[in-house]
Short mmCIF file of C-alpha atoms and ligand atoms in Angstrom, two decimals:
data_model
loop_
_atom_site.label_atom_id
_atom_site.label_comp_id
_atom_site.label_asym_id
_atom_site.label_seq_id
_atom_site.Cartn_x
_atom_site.Cartn_y
_atom_site.Cartn_z
CA MET A 1 0.05 -0.02 0.03
CA ILE A 2 1.57 3.23 -1.16
CA GLY A 3 0.17 6.81 -1.09
CA ILE A 4 0.14 10.27 0.47
CA ASP A 5 1.10 10.39 4.17
CA ALA A 6 0.55 14.12 4.80
CA ILE A 7 -0.37 17.29 2.84
CA SER A 8 0.76 20.89 3.67
CA LEU A 9 -0.58 23.97 1.89
CA TYR A 10 0.72 27.44 1.45
CA THR A 11 -0.57 30.57 -0.13
CA PRO A 12 0.85 34.21 0.02
CA ARG A 13 -0.26 36.73 2.56
CA TYR A 14 -2.33 38.92 0.29
CA MET A 15 -5.70 38.47 -1.27
CA LEU A 16 -8.17 40.31 -3.59
CA LYS A 17 -11.87 39.91 -3.21
CA LEU A 18 -13.55 39.20 -6.54
CA GLU A 19 -16.29 41.67 -5.78
CA GLU A 20 -13.61 44.30 -5.66
CA LEU A 21 -12.13 43.23 -9.02
CA ALA A 22 -15.62 43.10 -10.51
CA LYS A 23 -16.37 46.68 -9.48
CA SER A 24 -13.13 47.95 -10.82
CA ARG A 25 -13.77 46.20 -14.22
CA GLY A 26 -17.43 47.37 -14.40
CA ILE A 27 -18.67 43.77 -14.24
CA ASP A 28 -21.66 42.31 -12.37
CA PRO A 29 -19.84 40.57 -9.26
CA ALA A 30 -22.34 37.64 -9.66
CA LYS A 31 -20.57 36.63 -12.86
CA TYR A 32 -17.48 35.79 -10.71
CA THR A 33 -19.21 34.56 -7.46
CA VAL A 34 -22.02 32.69 -9.12
CA GLY A 35 -20.95 32.19 -12.67
CA LEU A 36 -17.35 31.06 -11.86
CA GLY A 37 -18.02 30.20 -8.09
CA GLN A 38 -14.99 32.31 -6.93
CA PHE A 39 -14.96 34.64 -3.98
CA ALA A 40 -11.30 35.83 -3.64
CA MET A 41 -7.82 35.10 -5.08
CA SER A 42 -4.36 35.01 -3.37
CA ILE A 43 -2.00 37.64 -4.72
CA MET A 44 1.62 37.02 -5.28
CA PRO A 45 3.81 39.79 -3.52
CA PRO A 46 7.11 40.69 -5.20
CA ALA A 47 9.24 38.87 -2.58
CA GLU A 48 7.62 35.66 -3.21
CA ASP A 49 7.54 33.17 -6.12
CA ILE A 50 7.21 29.39 -6.69
CA VAL A 51 10.35 28.73 -4.74
CA THR A 52 9.35 30.53 -1.51
CA MET A 53 5.83 29.10 -1.67
CA ALA A 54 7.14 25.60 -2.17
CA ALA A 55 9.63 25.94 0.65
CA SER A 56 6.98 27.35 2.95
CA ALA A 57 4.51 24.45 2.07
CA ALA A 58 7.10 21.63 2.68
CA LEU A 59 8.80 23.02 5.82
CA PRO A 60 6.17 21.63 8.25
CA LEU A 61 6.17 18.26 6.55
CA ILE A 62 9.95 17.58 6.79
CA LYS A 63 10.20 18.19 10.54
CA ASP A 64 10.55 14.99 12.66
CA ARG A 65 10.70 12.62 9.72
CA LYS A 66 13.51 10.92 7.72
CA PRO A 67 14.61 13.12 4.81
CA PRO A 68 13.21 12.33 1.39
CA SER A 69 15.46 10.55 -1.12
CA LEU A 70 13.56 12.18 -4.01
CA LEU A 71 12.18 15.57 -4.39
CA LEU A 72 9.75 16.19 -7.35
CA PHE A 73 8.94 19.72 -8.05
CA ALA A 74 5.69 20.20 -10.20
CA THR A 75 5.24 23.57 -11.78
CA GLU A 76 4.28 25.46 -14.92
CA SER A 77 5.63 28.67 -13.59
CA GLY A 78 9.36 27.62 -13.76
CA VAL A 79 11.79 30.39 -12.93
CA ASP A 80 14.70 28.90 -14.88
CA HIS A 81 14.82 26.88 -18.15
CA SER A 82 17.65 24.87 -16.93
CA LYS A 83 17.99 24.68 -13.12
CA ALA A 84 15.22 22.89 -11.26
CA ALA A 85 13.39 25.17 -8.86
CA GLY A 86 13.58 22.29 -6.41
CA ILE A 87 17.31 22.85 -5.98
CA TRP A 88 16.64 26.17 -4.24
CA VAL A 89 14.07 24.37 -1.99
CA HIS A 90 16.57 21.59 -1.39
CA LYS A 91 19.02 24.24 0.04
CA LEU A 92 16.29 26.17 1.86
CA LEU A 93 15.12 23.05 3.72
CA ASN A 94 18.68 21.73 4.38
CA LEU A 95 17.95 18.49 2.55
CA PRO A 96 20.76 15.96 2.25
CA SER A 97 23.01 15.92 -0.74
CA SER A 98 21.96 12.31 -1.44
CA CYS A 99 18.35 13.50 -2.32
CA ARG A 100 17.63 13.57 -5.97
CA VAL A 101 15.86 16.68 -7.31
CA LEU A 102 13.86 16.97 -10.50
CA GLU A 103 11.28 19.49 -11.90
CA ILE A 104 8.29 18.12 -13.68
CA LYS A 105 6.11 19.86 -16.27
CA GLN A 106 2.87 19.23 -18.05
CA ALA A 107 0.59 22.14 -17.04
CA CYS A 108 -1.75 21.47 -14.18
CA TYR A 109 -1.23 17.61 -14.59
CA SER A 110 2.37 17.63 -13.36
CA ALA A 111 1.89 16.89 -9.68
CA THR A 112 -0.31 13.92 -10.48
CA GLY A 113 2.38 12.76 -13.03
CA ALA A 114 4.88 13.13 -10.24
CA LEU A 115 2.66 11.05 -7.82
CA GLN A 116 2.10 8.22 -10.32
CA LEU A 117 5.96 8.19 -10.91
CA ALA A 118 6.72 8.18 -7.23
CA ILE A 119 4.55 5.15 -6.38
CA PRO A 120 6.74 2.57 -8.41
CA TYR A 121 9.89 4.42 -6.99
CA VAL A 122 8.56 3.66 -3.44
CA LYS A 123 7.55 0.24 -4.46
CA ALA A 124 11.21 -0.46 -5.47
CA ASN A 125 12.61 1.25 -2.40
CA PRO A 126 9.99 0.64 0.22
CA THR A 127 11.77 2.32 3.18
CA GLU A 128 12.23 5.63 1.11
CA GLU A 129 9.95 8.75 1.06
CA VAL A 130 9.29 11.08 -1.70
CA LEU A 131 8.60 14.78 -1.35
CA ILE A 132 6.35 16.19 -4.10
CA ILE A 133 5.72 19.90 -4.19
CA ALA A 134 3.28 21.46 -6.60
CA SER A 135 3.79 25.25 -6.67
CA ASP A 136 2.32 27.73 -9.23
CA ASN A 137 1.35 31.40 -9.90
CA ALA A 138 -1.66 31.61 -12.09
CA ARG A 139 -1.20 34.74 -14.23
CA TYR A 140 -3.46 35.67 -17.17
CA GLY A 141 -3.02 39.34 -17.20
CA ILE A 142 -4.91 42.53 -16.07
CA GLY A 143 -8.14 43.11 -17.83
CA THR A 144 -8.09 39.63 -19.64
CA ALA A 145 -11.08 37.18 -19.31
CA GLY A 146 -8.90 34.85 -17.36
CA GLU A 147 -8.13 37.56 -14.70
CA PRO A 148 -10.78 36.54 -12.26
CA THR A 149 -9.35 32.98 -12.47
CA GLN A 150 -5.89 33.84 -11.15
CA GLY A 151 -4.51 32.77 -7.82
CA CYS A 152 -1.36 31.19 -6.28
CA GLY A 153 -0.29 28.59 -3.88
CA ALA A 154 1.74 25.35 -3.23
CA ALA A 155 0.90 22.02 -1.97
CA ALA A 156 3.59 19.71 -0.58
CA PHE A 157 3.02 16.02 0.20
CA ILE A 158 4.89 12.98 1.14
CA VAL A 159 4.47 9.71 -0.75
CA LYS A 160 5.49 6.59 1.15
CA ALA A 161 4.60 2.98 2.04
CA ASN A 162 1.69 2.58 4.55
CA PRO A 163 0.66 6.17 4.28
CA HIS A 164 -1.50 7.77 6.94
CA LEU A 165 -3.73 9.91 4.71
CA ILE A 166 -4.68 8.11 1.53
CA ALA A 167 -3.50 5.04 -0.22
CA ILE A 168 -3.55 5.25 -4.08
CA GLU A 169 -5.06 2.39 -5.80
CA GLU A 170 -3.93 0.71 -8.90
CA GLY A 171 -5.84 1.27 -12.14
CA SER A 172 -6.34 4.69 -13.70
CA GLY A 173 -7.72 6.11 -16.98
CA LEU A 174 -5.45 8.41 -19.04
CA PHE A 175 -6.12 10.74 -21.78
CA THR A 176 -3.37 12.58 -23.94
CA ASP A 177 -3.97 14.63 -26.88
CA HIS A 178 -2.19 17.59 -28.68
CA VAL A 179 -4.52 20.56 -28.10
CA MET A 180 -3.77 24.24 -27.86
CA ASP A 181 -6.20 25.21 -25.16
CA PHE A 182 -3.69 26.98 -22.80
CA TRP A 183 0.01 27.58 -23.27
CA ARG A 184 2.79 30.00 -22.20
CA PRO A 185 5.57 30.68 -24.65
CA ASN A 186 9.03 30.92 -23.00
CA HIS A 187 9.34 34.75 -23.27
CA LEU A 188 5.80 35.49 -21.70
CA ASP A 189 5.10 35.85 -17.97
CA THR A 190 1.28 35.34 -18.46
CA ALA A 191 -0.59 32.39 -19.87
CA LEU A 192 -2.53 32.38 -23.20
CA VAL A 193 -5.86 30.59 -22.92
CA ASP A 194 -8.92 29.71 -25.01
CA GLY A 195 -10.90 29.27 -21.90
CA LYS A 196 -14.07 28.05 -23.37
CA TYR A 197 -12.35 25.55 -25.59
CA SER A 198 -10.26 24.42 -22.58
CA ALA A 199 -13.48 23.78 -20.61
CA ARG A 200 -14.83 21.57 -23.48
CA ILE A 201 -11.44 19.64 -23.68
CA TYR A 202 -11.46 19.18 -19.88
CA LEU A 203 -14.89 17.52 -20.12
CA THR A 204 -13.89 15.47 -23.11
CA ALA A 205 -10.80 14.24 -21.23
CA LEU A 206 -12.84 13.49 -18.13
CA GLU A 207 -15.21 11.24 -20.01
CA ALA A 208 -12.34 9.44 -21.77
CA CYS A 209 -10.46 8.91 -18.51
CA TRP A 210 -13.51 7.75 -16.73
CA LYS A 211 -14.42 5.23 -19.40
CA GLU A 212 -10.91 3.69 -19.33
CA TYR A 213 -10.85 3.86 -15.42
CA ALA A 214 -14.32 2.18 -15.16
CA ALA A 215 -13.34 -0.49 -17.79
CA LYS A 216 -10.06 -1.32 -16.05
CA THR A 217 -11.30 -1.44 -12.50
CA GLY A 218 -14.98 -2.47 -12.97
CA ARG A 219 -16.11 0.28 -10.65
CA SER A 220 -19.17 2.53 -11.01
CA PHE A 221 -19.85 6.23 -9.95
CA GLU A 222 -21.54 4.72 -6.71
CA ASP A 223 -18.31 2.98 -5.68
CA HIS A 224 -16.86 6.53 -4.77
CA ALA A 225 -17.75 8.36 -1.57
CA ARG A 226 -16.36 11.72 -2.70
CA PHE A 227 -14.79 13.25 -5.84
CA CYS A 228 -12.08 15.74 -6.31
CA TYR A 229 -11.47 17.47 -9.63
CA HIS A 230 -8.81 19.82 -11.08
CA LEU A 231 -9.88 23.39 -10.09
CA PRO A 232 -9.15 26.26 -12.53
CA PHE A 233 -12.28 27.77 -10.86
CA SER A 234 -14.79 25.97 -8.70
CA LYS A 235 -17.64 26.06 -11.20
CA MET A 236 -15.49 23.98 -13.45
CA ALA A 237 -15.54 21.08 -11.06
CA GLU A 238 -19.29 21.33 -10.51
CA LYS A 239 -19.79 21.06 -14.34
CA ALA A 240 -17.38 18.08 -14.45
CA HIS A 241 -19.13 16.44 -11.53
CA GLU A 242 -22.57 17.06 -13.26
CA ARG A 243 -21.18 15.39 -16.42
CA LEU A 244 -19.80 12.42 -14.50
CA SER A 245 -22.71 11.74 -12.20
CA LYS A 246 -25.50 12.07 -14.80
CA HIS A 247 -27.57 12.31 -11.44
CA ALA A 248 -29.03 15.32 -9.77
CA ASN A 249 -28.23 15.95 -6.06
CA THR A 250 -24.79 14.68 -5.89
CA HIS A 251 -23.38 18.12 -5.01
CA ASP A 252 -22.56 16.92 -1.59
CA LEU A 253 -19.92 14.57 -2.97
CA VAL A 254 -17.82 17.38 -4.36
CA ALA A 255 -18.81 20.55 -2.30
CA HIS A 256 -16.16 20.36 0.42
CA SER A 257 -13.40 20.01 -2.10
CA LEU A 258 -14.11 23.38 -3.51
CA LEU A 259 -13.93 25.44 -0.28
CA TYR A 260 -10.14 26.36 -0.38
CA THR A 261 -10.08 27.15 -4.06
CA LYS A 262 -13.06 29.57 -3.88
CA GLU A 263 -10.89 31.59 -1.59
CA ILE A 264 -7.42 31.11 -2.95
CA GLY A 265 -8.16 30.91 -6.85
CA ASN A 266 -6.32 28.74 -9.27
CA SER A 267 -3.03 27.26 -8.15
CA TYR A 268 -2.57 25.28 -11.41
CA SER A 269 -0.60 21.99 -10.60
CA ALA A 270 -1.48 22.33 -6.81
CA SER A 271 -5.13 22.85 -7.32
CA LEU A 272 -6.33 19.05 -7.21
CA TYR A 273 -4.24 18.74 -3.99
CA PHE A 274 -5.85 21.89 -2.49
CA GLY A 275 -9.10 20.18 -3.35
CA LEU A 276 -8.15 16.84 -1.65
CA ALA A 277 -7.01 18.70 1.59
CA SER A 278 -10.03 21.02 1.53
CA LEU A 279 -12.33 17.87 1.29
CA LEU A 280 -10.45 15.90 3.99
CA GLU A 281 -10.21 18.83 6.35
CA ASN A 282 -13.70 20.20 5.98
CA ASP A 283 -16.02 17.27 5.50
CA LYS A 284 -17.57 16.29 8.95
CA GLU A 285 -18.38 12.86 7.83
CA ASP A 286 -15.84 10.16 8.75
CA LEU A 287 -14.22 9.16 5.42
CA SER A 288 -11.97 6.48 6.83
CA ASN A 289 -11.74 3.39 4.39
CA LYS A 290 -13.94 5.36 1.89
CA ARG A 291 -12.79 5.70 -1.83
CA ILE A 292 -12.19 9.06 -3.24
CA GLY A 293 -12.25 9.58 -7.20
CA LEU A 294 -9.65 12.18 -8.34
CA PHE A 295 -9.40 13.79 -11.69
CA SER A 296 -6.37 15.68 -12.87
CA TYR A 297 -6.22 17.75 -15.95
CA GLY A 298 -3.33 19.56 -17.49
CA SER A 299 -3.92 21.68 -20.64
CA GLY A 300 -2.18 20.76 -23.82
CA CYS A 301 -3.22 18.06 -22.72
CA VAL A 302 -2.78 15.12 -20.25
CA ALA A 303 -5.48 14.05 -17.95
CA GLU A 304 -5.96 11.11 -15.42
CA PHE A 305 -8.73 9.64 -13.39
CA PHE A 306 -7.56 7.76 -10.44
CA SER A 307 -8.63 6.72 -6.87
CA GLY A 308 -7.49 6.45 -3.22
CA ILE A 309 -8.77 4.94 -0.08
CA VAL A 310 -8.74 7.36 2.88
CA GLN A 311 -6.88 5.73 5.74
CA PRO A 312 -8.27 5.23 9.27
CA SER A 313 -5.63 7.55 10.73
CA TYR A 314 -6.23 10.34 8.37
CA ARG A 315 -7.59 12.94 10.82
CA LYS A 316 -4.29 12.80 12.79
CA THR A 317 -2.20 13.89 9.96
CA LEU A 318 -4.46 16.81 8.78
CA ARG A 319 -3.26 20.45 9.14
CA GLN A 320 -6.66 22.25 8.90
CA ASP A 321 -5.93 24.68 11.79
CA ALA A 322 -2.69 25.85 10.24
CA HIS A 323 -4.26 26.12 6.79
CA GLN A 324 -7.34 27.84 7.89
CA THR A 325 -5.33 30.29 10.13
CA LEU A 326 -3.06 31.05 7.10
CA PHE A 327 -6.02 31.63 4.75
CA SER A 328 -8.05 33.83 7.07
CA ALA A 329 -4.99 35.94 8.16
CA ARG A 330 -4.33 37.11 4.62
CA LYS A 331 -4.38 40.89 4.10
CA GLU A 332 -7.14 42.05 1.81
CA ILE A 333 -5.80 44.52 -0.85
CA SER A 334 -7.41 46.90 -3.26
CA CYS A 335 -7.54 46.48 -7.00
CA PRO A 336 -4.84 49.19 -7.64
CA GLU A 337 -2.60 47.35 -4.96
CA TYR A 338 -3.17 43.98 -6.70
CA GLU A 339 -2.26 45.64 -10.04
CA ALA A 340 0.93 47.05 -8.57
CA TYR A 341 2.08 43.82 -7.27
CA PHE A 342 1.09 42.08 -10.56
CA ARG A 343 3.34 44.39 -12.50
CA GLU A 344 6.25 44.30 -10.02
CA CYS A 345 6.14 40.46 -10.05
CA GLY A 346 6.42 40.61 -13.92
CA ASN A 347 9.97 41.93 -13.25
CA GLN A 348 11.10 38.80 -11.34
CA ASN A 349 12.82 37.45 -14.42
CA LYS A 350 14.84 40.64 -15.03
CA GLU A 351 18.66 40.76 -14.65
CA GLU A 352 18.40 42.86 -11.49
CA PHE A 353 15.38 42.81 -9.14
CA ASP A 354 15.01 44.45 -5.78
CA PRO A 355 11.52 43.62 -4.29
CA SER A 356 9.58 46.26 -2.57
CA GLU A 357 8.69 45.81 1.09
CA CYS A 358 6.10 43.08 1.66
CA GLN A 359 5.02 40.22 3.93
CA THR A 360 6.15 36.71 3.09
CA GLY A 361 5.93 33.26 4.52
CA ALA A 362 8.99 31.43 6.11
CA PHE A 363 11.19 32.37 3.12
CA ARG A 364 11.61 35.34 0.88
CA LEU A 365 13.03 36.18 -2.55
CA ALA A 366 15.70 38.81 -1.34
CA GLY A 367 16.60 39.89 -4.87
CA ILE A 368 18.20 39.09 -8.22
CA GLN A 369 21.54 40.22 -9.39
CA LYS A 370 23.11 39.24 -12.69
CA TYR A 371 20.11 36.82 -13.11
CA ILE A 372 21.19 34.98 -9.78
CA ARG A 373 18.17 34.54 -7.58
CA ASP A 374 18.87 35.11 -3.80
CA TYR A 375 16.50 33.39 -1.24
CA GLN A 376 16.59 33.91 2.36
CA PRO A 377 14.75 32.47 5.32
CA LEU A 378 12.76 34.98 7.49
CA ALA A 379 14.98 35.99 10.45
N1 COA B 401 -24.61 36.47 -12.90
C1 COA B 401 -24.36 35.10 -12.83
N2 COA B 401 -23.58 34.41 -13.82
C2 COA B 401 -23.15 35.04 -14.86
C3 COA B 401 -23.26 36.41 -14.96
C4 COA B 401 -24.08 37.15 -14.00
N3 COA B 401 -24.31 38.39 -14.11
N4 COA B 401 -22.60 36.79 -16.10
C5 COA B 401 -22.14 35.77 -16.59
N5 COA B 401 -22.34 34.64 -15.85
C6 COA B 401 -21.93 33.22 -16.08
C7 COA B 401 -22.03 32.79 -17.46
O1 COA B 401 -23.21 32.30 -17.85
C8 COA B 401 -20.82 31.68 -17.48
O2 COA B 401 -21.58 30.55 -16.90
P1 COA B 401 -21.70 29.23 -17.87
O3 COA B 401 -20.29 28.89 -18.34
O4 COA B 401 -22.25 28.19 -16.83
O5 COA B 401 -22.65 29.68 -18.90
C9 COA B 401 -19.90 32.25 -16.46
O6 COA B 401 -20.64 33.20 -15.66
C10 COA B 401 -18.62 32.85 -17.11
O7 COA B 401 -19.19 33.68 -18.03
P2 COA B 401 -18.47 33.89 -19.43
O8 COA B 401 -19.09 34.88 -20.34
O9 COA B 401 -18.34 32.41 -20.01
O10 COA B 401 -16.94 34.38 -18.98
P3 COA B 401 -15.78 34.78 -19.83
O11 COA B 401 -15.89 34.67 -21.31
O12 COA B 401 -15.47 36.19 -19.30
O13 COA B 401 -14.51 33.85 -19.32
C11 COA B 401 -13.53 31.86 -18.55
C12 COA B 401 -14.74 32.77 -18.36
C13 COA B 401 -13.58 30.80 -17.36
C14 COA B 401 -13.54 31.23 -19.84
C15 COA B 401 -12.23 32.72 -18.40
O14 COA B 401 -12.14 33.25 -17.12
C16 COA B 401 -10.98 32.02 -18.57
O15 COA B 401 -10.57 31.59 -19.71
N6 COA B 401 -10.22 31.38 -17.53
C17 COA B 401 -9.11 30.50 -17.56
C18 COA B 401 -9.44 29.24 -17.28
C19 COA B 401 -8.72 28.09 -17.88
O16 COA B 401 -9.13 27.73 -18.98
N7 COA B 401 -7.78 27.53 -17.27
C20 COA B 401 -6.99 26.48 -17.89
C21 COA B 401 -7.63 25.22 -18.09
S1 COA B 401 -7.89 24.10 -16.82
#
């Protein structure tokens, strides 16, 4: 039995309410809150990026446990074409030099790809543990249609034998196809997206994955106690769930997985794992020994439907107090303040960068000189 032992989430200290964004854009707020199902989005300040978020998410997980022998960093917001972002995290967390580090990319699917590759690794090395960190900054651009579906965050999780949280089952359904629904050319710091086309492909991929998963495992919809979907915005998961269930009144099976994303926004590769943590930390029902269906979608595209069995000890490893304190302590900022941070973060790939004063988590991007990024722990 191999799976996820614990999950830790991190998101930056600033947020913008979507009502405020709607007012500034002259749009009915209900379009965002009802049409997209989103209430707020976390805003990246200039002294944070995918590395600081990843290290802050992973820090509580690596305390009091043996160090991982493999660190897989899943992202589509890479800060270097060559050097893996995980190397900086490896340094910030003082991981041993014997720990292998790799960056994995396939849009929002990458963390699930990392998980599926970690499982046979642990099978072959049953006493070893893998640290997977998904960390992303969803940037579409000021005034674009994608603007209300931005957000940022990191999810770190440990994959090991005899996990305390959820054991991943064998048998999944996959769907890969060359589609241009969402992409980010190397020189751009914002994504290009055909959002409506992407939503259609997401649903096509879901149906194909489910068909293969059901044929391989012999399971039906009713064999799953809850479902978690990739969350570009929460309404997308509701549409996906409607498509899969073909039943009315199954909203309860997905509702708790949406709570964190409604407040954080899209976190790309991390979003499915924000959904899983949100479900396990907020659903009052005891989910021990229950099966969760998980759907991961990464534009471009690769998608996978897979499943896991919640472990009897799962509640002991949850971090809901830390997560909810972190989310509710975020500072609400105005639309002009968000725009200023957005523009400043656009300079994080310049030769020289000196971030303005802002709050961070346990680590900060202290600056960039001659294209060399300097990260520091908070004193
Ligand atoms: N009150 C309530 N609902 C409203 C509304 C109002 N005043 N005005 C619009 N809506 C609804 C629309 O009916 C629509 O719902 P539906 O899709 O169920 O019909 C929803 O709000 C969005 O409106 P729409 O006009 O489709 O929005 P848009 O063209 O501005 O863009 C996205 C929405 C999601 C396509 C856009 O934000 C986007 O591209 N985001 C990126 C998401 C993505 O593709 N990520 C990567 C793939 S996973």
